[in-house]
């Protein structure tokens, strides 16, 4: 592995201000940092993702690719070729996946801090889990539509439902790694993961580094994954190694993880401190606002999306509970006036995966507003509209993704 990725051990001292944030390294010849482009649609796939199925994706920018809604169809598992992409900064050079097993992760905040290669991690345990990977901003477009009549604005990629997929990860449980390293150091409250991007010179590393802290109680579920859907994880999706925090929104699932530290405090990195916070629209976020962590219950229809022939038809979709398991899904063909239960129609891949649902209907010619709403295992039901927040995060209202169905 490139020596520029070596980590400064001092930064792992528990209790140090900023904790793992200080792992930012100088980057000789660092790649240029492009600002998040305005949400305009470009045709071409960025080079690091040129192997993707271009016809399945909306290219909002080089770093934000959304899966088209019609591509969900009736598939349960999202192929990597269609899975959305969200990068906050440029991904590392492709050389990082040339020799995957030699990629190193620095572990800190444990009794025996140590750097372990992927090859070594593979000896400590192997599990496979299915999770919904979903950007915190999935559905932001519906918030933006809601505030369009006011003078307020929610900036950010106008994702509808396509910044999400359900994929199968294989990796080592973090718990097994912790056991091998003698247990967690006293006072740790968070798991802080650092992404392996090369940061450009001359800019404050804390303003750029992709470093996220999640509460320690996720430990039982976190894995460090090297495979997705049975193949090594592509560079675009975080290979050679990715931290997966099941039930937590996209940003918490750190790609190309190169450091994992148990910390008493959340990282001071901007992406944690003031970005990805649930804050009111009329003011900026502070570190006292709740972090965007656990996902909530959600569903959307996948077929039909625009029109259907009169008579019998099957309305199908996807639903998940977020941090909780999914309990049920209801469908309404009259815009939410009356609801009936849909049936869960595919395999249950566990608490963190989504499930397919099917709703048989018989519709005469006319215009219908078809909507669905899910309930999680705690009895939480999707609201009609999600309360607006300034970042446009964690949308889960059922009205936004509703379908205007024309039956002829
Ligand atoms: N290292 C690193 N990890 C990252 C990101 C990033 O920019 N760098 N983006 C995060 C965000 S905001 C999301 S939504 C998901 C996107 O994952 P995907 O591109 O594999 O779909 O990765 C998360 N993990
Ligand atoms: Mo995201």
Short mmCIF file of C-alpha atoms and ligand atoms in Angstrom, two decimals:
data_model
loop_
_atom_site.label_atom_id
_atom_site.label_comp_id
_atom_site.label_asym_id
_atom_site.label_seq_id
_atom_site.Cartn_x
_atom_site.Cartn_y
_atom_site.Cartn_z
CA UNK A 1 0.00 0.00 0.00
CA UNK A 2 1.08 3.54 -0.74
CA UNK A 3 3.13 4.84 2.18
CA UNK A 4 1.24 8.13 2.05
CA UNK A 5 -1.65 6.22 3.54
CA UNK A 6 0.29 5.36 6.65
CA UNK A 7 -1.47 6.62 9.68
CA UNK A 8 -0.15 8.80 12.44
CA UNK A 9 -0.51 6.68 15.53
CA UNK A 10 -0.59 9.67 17.83
CA UNK A 11 -3.96 10.58 16.49
CA UNK A 12 -5.41 7.46 18.01
CA UNK A 13 -4.77 8.42 21.59
CA UNK A 14 -8.07 8.23 23.29
CA UNK A 15 -9.14 11.53 24.76
CA UNK A 16 -7.13 13.61 22.32
CA UNK A 17 -9.16 16.47 20.94
CA UNK A 18 -10.35 15.65 17.49
CA UNK A 19 -9.43 12.04 18.00
CA UNK A 20 -9.11 10.23 14.73
CA UNK A 21 -9.72 13.32 12.64
CA UNK A 22 -6.04 14.00 12.86
CA UNK A 23 -5.27 11.03 10.64
CA UNK A 24 -5.49 13.27 7.60
CA UNK A 25 -2.29 12.87 5.64
CA UNK A 26 -0.42 15.05 3.21
CA UNK A 27 -1.07 13.99 -0.33
CA UNK A 28 1.73 14.49 -2.79
CA UNK A 29 0.08 15.16 -6.10
CA UNK A 30 -3.34 14.95 -4.50
CA UNK A 31 -6.25 14.77 -6.83
CA UNK A 32 -8.22 17.91 -7.52
CA UNK A 33 -11.28 18.40 -5.43
CA UNK A 34 -14.33 19.24 -7.43
CA UNK A 35 -17.18 20.96 -5.66
CA UNK A 36 -20.49 19.18 -5.63
CA UNK A 37 -21.84 20.10 -9.01
CA UNK A 38 -25.21 21.74 -9.31
CA UNK A 39 -27.87 19.10 -9.93
CA UNK A 40 -27.73 19.11 -13.69
CA UNK A 41 -27.94 15.90 -15.64
CA UNK A 42 -24.86 14.84 -17.54
CA UNK A 43 -24.74 11.96 -19.92
CA UNK A 44 -21.36 10.35 -19.34
CA UNK A 45 -20.35 8.10 -16.47
CA UNK A 46 -17.25 9.22 -14.56
CA UNK A 47 -14.15 7.14 -15.31
CA UNK A 48 -14.09 5.27 -11.97
CA UNK A 49 -17.62 4.09 -12.72
CA UNK A 50 -17.40 3.61 -16.49
CA UNK A 51 -18.15 -0.10 -16.09
CA UNK A 52 -21.66 0.72 -14.81
CA UNK A 53 -24.87 0.29 -16.76
CA UNK A 54 -25.25 3.86 -18.06
CA UNK A 55 -28.84 3.32 -19.17
CA UNK A 56 -29.84 2.47 -15.58
CA UNK A 57 -28.43 5.64 -14.04
CA UNK A 58 -29.07 9.37 -13.81
CA UNK A 59 -25.71 11.15 -13.66
CA UNK A 60 -26.35 14.19 -11.44
CA UNK A 61 -22.60 14.87 -11.24
CA UNK A 62 -19.31 12.94 -11.30
CA UNK A 63 -19.92 12.05 -7.67
CA UNK A 64 -23.67 11.55 -7.57
CA UNK A 65 -25.24 8.84 -9.71
CA UNK A 66 -28.83 7.81 -9.09
CA UNK A 67 -30.45 4.55 -10.11
CA UNK A 68 -33.53 5.16 -12.26
CA UNK A 69 -36.70 4.21 -10.45
CA UNK A 70 -37.90 1.89 -13.22
CA UNK A 71 -34.70 -0.14 -12.81
CA UNK A 72 -35.81 -1.52 -9.44
CA UNK A 73 -38.45 -3.60 -11.25
CA UNK A 74 -39.06 -6.75 -9.27
CA UNK A 75 -35.50 -7.47 -8.23
CA UNK A 76 -34.64 -7.95 -4.59
CA UNK A 77 -30.87 -7.52 -4.78
CA UNK A 78 -29.46 -4.47 -6.52
CA UNK A 79 -26.65 -5.36 -8.92
CA UNK A 80 -23.50 -3.29 -8.42
CA UNK A 81 -23.77 -2.18 -12.05
CA UNK A 82 -26.95 -0.26 -11.22
CA UNK A 83 -26.32 0.74 -7.60
CA UNK A 84 -26.27 4.50 -6.92
CA UNK A 85 -22.97 6.24 -6.17
CA UNK A 86 -22.27 9.07 -3.79
CA UNK A 87 -18.75 10.36 -3.24
CA UNK A 88 -18.06 13.46 -1.19
CA UNK A 89 -14.57 13.83 -2.65
CA UNK A 90 -12.74 12.04 -5.44
CA UNK A 91 -12.24 8.32 -4.79
CA UNK A 92 -8.68 7.06 -4.28
CA UNK A 93 -6.56 5.91 -7.17
CA UNK A 94 -7.50 2.51 -8.64
CA UNK A 95 -4.13 1.19 -7.45
CA UNK A 96 -5.71 0.67 -4.00
CA UNK A 97 -7.61 -2.34 -5.36
CA UNK A 98 -4.65 -3.79 -7.25
CA UNK A 99 -3.64 -5.85 -4.25
CA UNK A 100 -6.70 -5.98 -2.05
CA UNK A 101 -5.41 -8.34 0.60
CA UNK A 102 -2.52 -6.02 1.44
CA UNK A 103 -4.75 -3.01 2.24
CA UNK A 104 -4.15 -2.01 5.84
CA UNK A 105 -6.51 -0.73 8.47
CA UNK A 106 -5.21 0.95 11.60
CA UNK A 107 -7.21 -0.06 14.68
CA UNK A 108 -7.16 2.18 17.74
CA UNK A 109 -9.03 2.69 20.97
CA UNK A 110 -8.55 -1.00 21.74
CA UNK A 111 -6.29 -2.68 24.26
CA UNK A 112 -3.71 -3.62 21.62
CA UNK A 113 -3.82 -0.98 18.87
CA UNK A 114 -2.59 -2.49 15.65
CA UNK A 115 -2.70 -2.28 11.91
CA UNK A 116 -4.19 -5.31 10.19
CA UNK A 117 -4.25 -6.19 6.51
CA UNK A 118 -7.37 -7.44 4.75
CA UNK A 119 -5.68 -10.85 4.54
CA UNK A 120 -5.31 -10.86 8.33
CA UNK A 121 -8.87 -9.66 8.86
CA UNK A 122 -10.12 -12.57 6.75
CA UNK A 123 -8.65 -14.98 9.31
CA UNK A 124 -10.70 -13.48 12.16
CA UNK A 125 -14.23 -14.23 10.96
CA UNK A 126 -16.57 -14.22 7.98
CA UNK A 127 -20.26 -13.33 7.87
CA UNK A 128 -22.68 -12.37 5.12
CA UNK A 129 -25.48 -9.84 5.63
CA UNK A 130 -27.95 -8.06 3.39
CA UNK A 131 -28.47 -4.35 4.02
CA UNK A 132 -30.23 -1.41 2.46
CA UNK A 133 -27.53 1.08 1.47
CA UNK A 134 -29.29 4.40 1.20
CA UNK A 135 -28.01 7.98 1.00
CA UNK A 136 -29.15 10.18 3.87
CA UNK A 137 -30.47 12.55 1.19
CA UNK A 138 -32.54 9.97 -0.70
CA UNK A 139 -35.91 11.65 -1.37
CA UNK A 140 -34.52 15.18 -0.92
CA UNK A 141 -36.38 16.17 -4.10
CA UNK A 142 -39.68 15.78 -2.25
CA UNK A 143 -38.55 18.21 0.45
CA UNK A 144 -37.35 20.61 -2.25
CA UNK A 145 -40.74 20.41 -3.96
CA UNK A 146 -42.43 21.14 -0.62
CA UNK A 147 -40.50 24.37 -0.02
CA UNK A 148 -40.53 25.59 -3.61
CA UNK A 149 -43.51 27.88 -2.98
CA UNK A 150 -41.74 29.56 -0.07
CA UNK A 151 -38.60 31.65 -0.36
CA UNK A 152 -36.58 28.95 1.31
CA UNK A 153 -34.24 26.54 -0.38
CA UNK A 154 -32.85 23.11 0.39
CA UNK A 155 -29.62 22.59 -1.50
CA UNK A 156 -28.13 19.25 -2.45
CA UNK A 157 -28.67 16.50 -4.97
CA UNK A 158 -32.39 16.15 -5.82
CA UNK A 159 -32.53 12.38 -5.32
CA UNK A 160 -36.00 10.85 -5.64
CA UNK A 161 -35.90 7.16 -4.63
CA UNK A 162 -32.85 5.94 -6.53
CA UNK A 163 -30.11 6.72 -4.00
CA UNK A 164 -30.70 3.32 -2.44
CA UNK A 165 -30.08 -0.34 -3.07
CA UNK A 166 -30.25 -3.65 -1.24
CA UNK A 167 -26.97 -5.50 -1.39
CA UNK A 168 -25.27 -8.49 0.23
CA UNK A 169 -21.99 -7.86 2.00
CA UNK A 170 -19.39 -10.38 3.15
CA UNK A 171 -16.78 -9.42 5.70
CA UNK A 172 -15.53 -9.82 9.23
CA UNK A 173 -17.68 -8.83 12.21
CA UNK A 174 -16.04 -5.87 13.95
CA UNK A 175 -16.69 -7.64 17.24
CA UNK A 176 -14.31 -10.43 16.23
CA UNK A 177 -11.61 -7.90 15.40
CA UNK A 178 -12.10 -6.20 18.76
CA UNK A 179 -11.77 -9.54 20.56
CA UNK A 180 -8.52 -10.23 18.74
CA UNK A 181 -7.23 -6.81 19.81
CA UNK A 182 -7.96 -7.33 23.49
CA UNK A 183 -11.24 -5.43 23.77
CA UNK A 184 -12.29 -1.79 23.67
CA UNK A 185 -10.38 0.85 25.65
CA UNK A 186 -12.14 2.45 28.60
CA UNK A 187 -14.27 5.48 27.91
CA UNK A 188 -15.02 4.76 24.27
CA UNK A 189 -18.51 5.80 23.17
CA UNK A 190 -18.19 5.90 19.38
CA UNK A 191 -16.81 3.91 16.49
CA UNK A 192 -14.94 6.33 14.24
CA UNK A 193 -14.08 5.20 10.70
CA UNK A 194 -11.82 7.06 8.28
CA UNK A 195 -12.03 6.86 4.49
CA UNK A 196 -8.92 6.24 2.42
CA UNK A 197 -9.17 9.11 -0.04
CA UNK A 198 -6.09 11.16 -0.81
CA UNK A 199 -6.74 14.68 0.41
CA UNK A 200 -5.60 17.65 -1.65
CA UNK A 201 -2.77 19.75 -0.28
CA UNK A 202 -3.29 23.17 1.18
CA UNK A 203 -6.82 22.71 2.43
CA UNK A 204 -7.96 22.00 5.95
CA UNK A 205 -8.14 18.19 6.15
CA UNK A 206 -10.98 18.36 8.66
CA UNK A 207 -13.10 20.15 6.09
CA UNK A 208 -12.69 17.33 3.56
CA UNK A 209 -11.91 14.03 5.23
CA UNK A 210 -14.63 11.43 5.12
CA UNK A 211 -14.57 10.32 8.72
CA UNK A 212 -17.70 9.30 10.58
CA UNK A 213 -18.49 8.40 14.16
CA UNK A 214 -21.40 6.12 15.07
CA UNK A 215 -22.56 5.14 18.56
CA UNK A 216 -20.81 2.19 20.15
CA UNK A 217 -24.09 0.29 20.43
CA UNK A 218 -23.88 -0.49 16.70
CA UNK A 219 -20.88 -2.74 17.42
CA UNK A 220 -22.88 -5.98 17.36
CA UNK A 221 -23.91 -5.34 13.75
CA UNK A 222 -20.93 -3.60 12.15
CA UNK A 223 -18.84 -5.54 9.66
CA UNK A 224 -15.78 -4.72 7.59
CA UNK A 225 -16.70 -5.97 4.13
CA UNK A 226 -14.55 -6.98 1.18
CA UNK A 227 -17.25 -8.53 -1.04
CA UNK A 228 -20.57 -7.21 -2.28
CA UNK A 229 -23.08 -9.50 -4.00
CA UNK A 230 -20.45 -12.25 -4.05
CA UNK A 231 -17.64 -10.29 -5.74
CA UNK A 232 -14.85 -8.05 -4.47
CA UNK A 233 -16.20 -4.54 -3.83
CA UNK A 234 -15.43 -2.17 -6.71
CA UNK A 235 -13.44 1.00 -6.11
CA UNK A 236 -16.59 3.04 -6.70
CA UNK A 237 -18.37 1.27 -3.84
CA UNK A 238 -15.51 1.28 -1.36
CA UNK A 239 -13.14 -1.57 -2.16
CA UNK A 240 -10.87 -3.00 -0.97
CA UNK A 241 -12.63 -2.69 2.42
CA UNK A 242 -15.76 -0.92 3.61
CA UNK A 243 -17.26 -0.36 7.04
CA UNK A 244 -20.91 -1.40 7.00
CA UNK A 245 -23.20 -0.11 9.75
CA UNK A 246 -26.48 -1.94 9.14
CA UNK A 247 -29.57 0.24 9.55
CA UNK A 248 -27.52 3.45 9.34
CA UNK A 249 -27.74 5.81 6.36
CA UNK A 250 -25.17 5.81 3.54
CA UNK A 251 -22.63 8.29 4.87
CA UNK A 252 -21.97 6.14 7.94
CA UNK A 253 -20.82 3.28 5.72
CA UNK A 254 -17.26 4.46 5.16
CA UNK A 255 -15.63 3.32 1.93
CA UNK A 256 -11.93 2.37 1.56
CA UNK A 257 -11.70 2.32 5.32
CA UNK A 258 -8.12 2.88 6.48
CA UNK A 259 -8.58 3.62 10.19
CA UNK A 260 -11.12 2.47 12.76
CA UNK A 261 -10.87 3.89 16.24
CA UNK A 262 -13.03 3.57 19.34
CA UNK A 263 -13.30 7.16 20.55
CA UNK A 264 -14.85 8.92 23.56
CA UNK A 265 -16.07 11.72 21.28
CA UNK A 266 -17.37 12.14 17.78
CA UNK A 267 -14.79 13.19 15.20
CA UNK A 268 -14.27 16.90 14.57
CA UNK A 269 -14.39 16.32 10.82
CA UNK A 270 -16.88 18.67 9.15
CA UNK A 271 -18.78 15.74 7.61
CA UNK A 272 -19.66 14.75 11.19
CA UNK A 273 -19.59 18.00 13.12
CA UNK A 274 -21.93 20.21 11.13
CA UNK A 275 -22.79 18.26 7.98
CA UNK A 276 -25.35 15.46 8.17
CA UNK A 277 -27.16 17.02 11.12
CA UNK A 278 -30.93 17.28 11.48
CA UNK A 279 -31.43 21.05 11.70
CA UNK A 280 -34.29 23.46 11.01
CA UNK A 281 -34.41 25.13 7.61
CA UNK A 282 -34.03 28.64 9.01
CA UNK A 283 -30.59 28.20 10.51
CA UNK A 284 -27.30 26.42 9.99
CA UNK A 285 -26.54 23.12 11.69
CA UNK A 286 -24.52 22.91 14.87
CA UNK A 287 -22.90 19.92 16.49
CA UNK A 288 -25.78 19.91 19.02
CA UNK A 289 -28.29 18.95 16.32
CA UNK A 290 -28.92 15.20 16.03
CA UNK A 291 -26.49 13.37 13.74
CA UNK A 292 -27.92 11.57 10.72
CA UNK A 293 -27.47 8.00 11.81
CA UNK A 294 -30.29 5.43 11.90
CA UNK A 295 -32.63 5.13 8.92
CA UNK A 296 -36.38 5.17 9.25
CA UNK A 297 -39.22 3.11 7.81
CA UNK A 298 -39.82 3.62 4.13
CA UNK A 299 -41.33 2.17 0.94
CA UNK A 300 -41.94 2.96 -2.70
CA UNK A 301 -43.78 1.46 -5.62
CA UNK A 302 -41.65 -0.01 -8.40
CA UNK A 303 -44.31 -1.15 -10.92
CA UNK A 304 -46.38 0.20 -12.59
CA UNK A 305 -44.96 3.74 -12.55
CA UNK A 306 -47.04 5.62 -15.11
CA UNK A 307 -49.75 3.66 -16.91
CA UNK A 308 -51.60 0.34 -16.94
CA UNK A 309 -54.36 -1.44 -18.84
CA UNK A 310 -57.74 -1.55 -17.13
CA UNK A 311 -58.66 -4.74 -15.28
CA UNK A 312 -56.48 -6.85 -13.06
CA UNK A 313 -52.97 -5.67 -12.31
CA UNK A 314 -50.25 -6.21 -9.73
CA UNK A 315 -48.83 -3.20 -7.92
CA UNK A 316 -45.36 -4.04 -6.62
CA UNK A 317 -42.75 -2.24 -4.55
CA UNK A 318 -40.01 -2.31 -1.95
CA UNK A 319 -40.21 -1.59 1.77
CA UNK A 320 -37.82 -1.60 4.72
CA UNK A 321 -37.84 -0.67 8.37
CA UNK A 322 -34.48 1.13 8.47
CA UNK A 323 -32.94 0.43 11.86
CA UNK A 324 -35.88 -1.86 12.69
CA UNK A 325 -37.37 -4.80 10.88
CA UNK A 326 -40.28 -4.23 8.51
CA UNK A 327 -43.69 -5.24 9.85
CA UNK A 328 -46.20 -4.45 7.11
CA UNK A 329 -47.01 -2.47 3.98
CA UNK A 330 -50.30 -0.91 2.93
CA UNK A 331 -51.31 0.37 -0.49
CA UNK A 332 -53.89 2.99 -1.44
CA UNK A 333 -55.15 3.63 -4.96
CA UNK A 334 -57.07 6.75 -3.91
CA UNK A 335 -54.21 8.94 -2.72
CA UNK A 336 -54.28 7.75 0.87
CA UNK A 337 -58.02 7.91 1.67
CA UNK A 338 -58.39 4.15 2.03
CA UNK A 339 -55.65 1.60 2.65
CA UNK A 340 -55.37 -2.17 2.29
CA UNK A 341 -52.56 -4.52 3.29
CA UNK A 342 -50.11 -5.61 0.61
CA UNK A 343 -48.46 -9.02 0.87
CA UNK A 344 -44.74 -9.42 1.41
CA UNK A 345 -43.88 -11.41 -1.68
CA UNK A 346 -40.20 -12.26 -1.56
CA UNK A 347 -37.62 -13.79 0.74
CA UNK A 348 -36.80 -12.19 4.07
CA UNK A 349 -33.06 -11.48 4.07
CA UNK A 350 -33.12 -10.14 7.62
CA UNK A 351 -33.82 -7.02 9.61
CA UNK A 352 -31.63 -4.70 7.55
CA UNK A 353 -32.68 -5.76 4.04
CA UNK A 354 -35.67 -4.49 2.16
CA UNK A 355 -38.60 -6.69 1.18
CA UNK A 356 -40.67 -6.89 -1.94
CA UNK A 357 -44.41 -6.39 -1.71
CA UNK A 358 -47.29 -7.10 -4.05
CA UNK A 359 -50.80 -5.67 -4.13
CA UNK A 360 -53.34 -7.12 -6.57
CA UNK A 361 -55.81 -4.50 -7.83
CA UNK A 362 -58.60 -4.27 -10.36
CA UNK A 363 -58.85 -0.79 -11.80
CA UNK A 364 -61.29 0.69 -14.32
CA UNK A 365 -60.06 3.29 -16.81
CA UNK A 366 -59.24 6.57 -15.06
CA UNK A 367 -56.60 8.49 -13.14
CA UNK A 368 -55.34 7.10 -9.83
CA UNK A 369 -52.98 8.31 -7.16
CA UNK A 370 -51.25 5.15 -5.97
CA UNK A 371 -49.30 5.36 -2.71
CA UNK A 372 -47.80 2.91 -0.23
CA UNK A 373 -46.80 3.17 3.40
CA UNK A 374 -44.83 0.82 5.59
CA UNK A 375 -44.84 0.13 9.32
CA UNK A 376 -41.78 -1.09 11.22
CA UNK A 377 -41.54 -3.64 14.01
CA UNK A 378 -41.88 -0.86 16.63
CA UNK A 379 -45.17 0.28 15.14
CA UNK A 380 -43.71 3.38 13.47
CA UNK A 381 -45.65 4.25 10.32
CA UNK A 382 -44.46 6.39 7.43
CA UNK A 383 -46.01 9.87 7.72
CA UNK A 384 -47.80 11.57 4.85
CA UNK A 385 -45.01 14.17 4.73
CA UNK A 386 -41.77 14.15 6.68
CA UNK A 387 -41.10 17.22 8.78
CA UNK A 388 -38.79 19.46 6.76
CA UNK A 389 -35.14 19.76 7.78
CA UNK A 390 -32.51 22.08 6.33
CA UNK A 391 -30.30 19.37 4.83
CA UNK A 392 -33.16 17.45 3.28
CA UNK A 393 -32.20 14.27 5.11
CA UNK A 394 -34.10 11.08 5.94
CA UNK A 395 -37.22 11.75 3.89
CA UNK A 396 -39.80 9.04 4.45
CA UNK A 397 -43.17 10.60 3.69
CA UNK A 398 -45.50 8.42 1.62
CA UNK A 399 -46.96 11.24 -0.45
CA UNK A 400 -43.78 12.34 -2.25
CA UNK A 401 -43.00 9.12 -4.11
CA UNK A 402 -46.69 8.48 -4.91
CA UNK A 403 -47.58 7.41 -8.46
CA UNK A 404 -49.97 9.19 -10.83
CA UNK A 405 -51.30 6.15 -12.61
CA UNK A 406 -53.20 6.46 -15.86
CA UNK A 407 -55.39 3.40 -16.47
CA UNK A 408 -56.73 3.01 -20.02
N1 LIG B 1 -14.71 7.08 2.08
C1 LIG B 1 -15.94 7.49 1.77
N2 LIG B 1 -17.00 6.80 2.23
C2 LIG B 1 -18.25 7.20 1.92
C3 LIG B 1 -18.48 8.34 1.12
C4 LIG B 1 -17.34 9.06 0.64
O1 LIG B 1 -17.44 10.06 -0.06
N3 LIG B 1 -16.10 8.58 0.98
N4 LIG B 1 -19.76 8.75 0.86
C5 LIG B 1 -20.79 8.32 1.80
C6 LIG B 1 -22.14 8.59 1.36
S1 LIG B 1 -22.74 10.17 1.62
C7 LIG B 1 -22.95 7.62 0.86
S2 LIG B 1 -24.56 7.91 0.51
C8 LIG B 1 -22.43 6.28 0.59
C9 LIG B 1 -22.59 5.95 -0.87
O2 LIG B 1 -22.18 4.66 -1.15
P1 LIG B 1 -22.07 4.12 -2.63
O3 LIG B 1 -21.41 5.18 -3.45
O4 LIG B 1 -21.34 2.84 -2.55
O5 LIG B 1 -23.48 3.91 -3.12
O6 LIG B 1 -21.07 6.13 0.93
C10 LIG B 1 -20.66 6.82 2.08
N5 LIG B 1 -19.30 6.48 2.39
MO1 LIG B 2 -25.06 10.09 1.20
#
